[in-house]
Tab-separated table of C-alpha atoms in Angstrom:
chain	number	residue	atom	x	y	z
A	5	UNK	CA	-36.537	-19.320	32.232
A	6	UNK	CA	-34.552	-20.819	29.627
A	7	UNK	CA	-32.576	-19.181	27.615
A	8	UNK	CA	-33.076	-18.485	23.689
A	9	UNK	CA	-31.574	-20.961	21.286
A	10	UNK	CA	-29.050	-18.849	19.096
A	11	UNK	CA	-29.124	-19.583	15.342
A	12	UNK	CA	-26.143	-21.583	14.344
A	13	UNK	CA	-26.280	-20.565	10.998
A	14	UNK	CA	-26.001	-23.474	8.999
A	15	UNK	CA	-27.010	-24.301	6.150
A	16	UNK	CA	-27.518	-28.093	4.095
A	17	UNK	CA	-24.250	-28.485	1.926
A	18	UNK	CA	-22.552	-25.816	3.093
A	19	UNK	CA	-19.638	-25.635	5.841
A	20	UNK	CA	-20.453	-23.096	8.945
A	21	UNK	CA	-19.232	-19.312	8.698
A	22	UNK	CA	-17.637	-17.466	10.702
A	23	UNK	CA	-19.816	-15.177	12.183
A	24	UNK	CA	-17.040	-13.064	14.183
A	25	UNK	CA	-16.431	-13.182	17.752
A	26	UNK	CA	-18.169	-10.363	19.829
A	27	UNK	CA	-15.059	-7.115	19.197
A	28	UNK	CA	-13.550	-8.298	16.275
A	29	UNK	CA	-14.426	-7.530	12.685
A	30	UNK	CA	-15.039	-10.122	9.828
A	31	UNK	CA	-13.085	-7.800	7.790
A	32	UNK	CA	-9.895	-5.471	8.039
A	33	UNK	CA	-10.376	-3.363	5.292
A	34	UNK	CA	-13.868	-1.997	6.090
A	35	UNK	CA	-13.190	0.847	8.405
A	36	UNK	CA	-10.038	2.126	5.933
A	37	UNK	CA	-12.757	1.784	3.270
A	38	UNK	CA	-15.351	4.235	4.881
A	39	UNK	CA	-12.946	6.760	6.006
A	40	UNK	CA	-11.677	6.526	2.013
A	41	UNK	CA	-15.237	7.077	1.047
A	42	UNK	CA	-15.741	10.003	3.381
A	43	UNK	CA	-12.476	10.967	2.610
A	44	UNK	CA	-13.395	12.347	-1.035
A	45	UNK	CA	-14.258	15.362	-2.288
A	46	UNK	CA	-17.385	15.695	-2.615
A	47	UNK	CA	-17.692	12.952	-0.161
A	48	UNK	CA	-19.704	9.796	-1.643
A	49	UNK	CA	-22.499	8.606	-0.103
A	50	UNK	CA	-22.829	4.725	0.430
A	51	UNK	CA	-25.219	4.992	-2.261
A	52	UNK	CA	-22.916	6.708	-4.584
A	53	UNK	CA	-20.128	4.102	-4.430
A	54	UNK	CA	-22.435	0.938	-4.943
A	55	UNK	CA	-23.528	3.321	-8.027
A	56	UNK	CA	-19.570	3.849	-9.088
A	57	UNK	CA	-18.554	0.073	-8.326
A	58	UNK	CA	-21.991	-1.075	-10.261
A	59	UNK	CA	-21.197	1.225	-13.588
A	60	UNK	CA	-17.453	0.460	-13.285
A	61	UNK	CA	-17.427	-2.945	-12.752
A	62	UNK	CA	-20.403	-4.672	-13.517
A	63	UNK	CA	-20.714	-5.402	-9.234
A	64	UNK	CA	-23.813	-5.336	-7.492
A	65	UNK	CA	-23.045	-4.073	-4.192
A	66	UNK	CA	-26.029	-2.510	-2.396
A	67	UNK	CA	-25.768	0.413	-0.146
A	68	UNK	CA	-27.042	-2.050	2.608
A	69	UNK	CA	-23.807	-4.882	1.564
A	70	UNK	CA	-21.424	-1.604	1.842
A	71	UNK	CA	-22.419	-0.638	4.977
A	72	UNK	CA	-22.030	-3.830	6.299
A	73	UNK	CA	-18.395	-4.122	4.792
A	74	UNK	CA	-17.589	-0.495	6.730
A	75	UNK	CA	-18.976	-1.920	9.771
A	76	UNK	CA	-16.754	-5.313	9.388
A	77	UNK	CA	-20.160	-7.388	9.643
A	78	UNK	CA	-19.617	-9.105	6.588
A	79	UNK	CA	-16.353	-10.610	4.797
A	80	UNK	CA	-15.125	-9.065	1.711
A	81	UNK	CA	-14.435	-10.893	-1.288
A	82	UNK	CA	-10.931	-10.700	-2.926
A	83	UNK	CA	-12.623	-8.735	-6.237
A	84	UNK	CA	-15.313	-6.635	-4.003
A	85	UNK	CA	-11.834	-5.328	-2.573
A	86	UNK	CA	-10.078	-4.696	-5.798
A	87	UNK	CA	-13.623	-2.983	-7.343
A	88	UNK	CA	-14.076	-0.719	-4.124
A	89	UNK	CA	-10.018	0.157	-3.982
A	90	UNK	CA	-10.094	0.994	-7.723
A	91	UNK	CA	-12.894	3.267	-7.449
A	92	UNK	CA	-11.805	4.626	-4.547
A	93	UNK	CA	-8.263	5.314	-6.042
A	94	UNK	CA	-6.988	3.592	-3.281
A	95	UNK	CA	-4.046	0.596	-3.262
A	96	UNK	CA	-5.397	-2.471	-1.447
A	97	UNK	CA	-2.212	-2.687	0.793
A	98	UNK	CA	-2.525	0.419	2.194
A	99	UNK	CA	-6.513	-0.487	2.954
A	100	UNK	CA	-5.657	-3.611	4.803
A	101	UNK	CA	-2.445	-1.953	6.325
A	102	UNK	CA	-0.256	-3.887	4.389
A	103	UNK	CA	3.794	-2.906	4.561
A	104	UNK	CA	5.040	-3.147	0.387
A	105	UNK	CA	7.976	-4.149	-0.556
């Protein structure tokens, strides 16, 4: 039996992404974010934060795209980081476990 062709996720024009490697996380900051997020009090749904980063910032990031972020399936984008971190009232070097200096 032959095995299943796996998508390679290409698309015309555009370079190939990353998709991960099986263990490691397209993200770093996603798991800091969710325990931020559940962290509050009253604790925010996923829901609740797309609603806060939306009304903030003008950002559309769904509930689904959030999840995804917490779960390191998808790569955050250098403002998605700064919205979520300034909602969060969080500093983006401590989210990504960054020493200051």
């Amino acid at each position: 039996m032959a095995q299943a062709k796996r998508p390679t996720r290409t698309f015309e024009g555009r370079k190939p992404q990353a998709l991960g490697r099986a263990g490691h996380g397209m993200n770093l900051s996603g798991p800091n974010i969710r325990q931020a997020r559940l962290a509050r009090d009253p604790q925010w749904s996923q829901e609740e934060l797309s609603a806060a980063v939306a009304q903030r910032f003008g950002l559309e990031l769904s509930a689904t795209t959030i999840s995804k972020i917490e779960r390191a399936e998808r790569s955050l984008y250098d403002f998605e980081l700064r919205a979520l971190c300034a909602v969060l009232g969080l500093d983006a070097n401590d989210i990504l476990n960054m020493p200051t200096t």
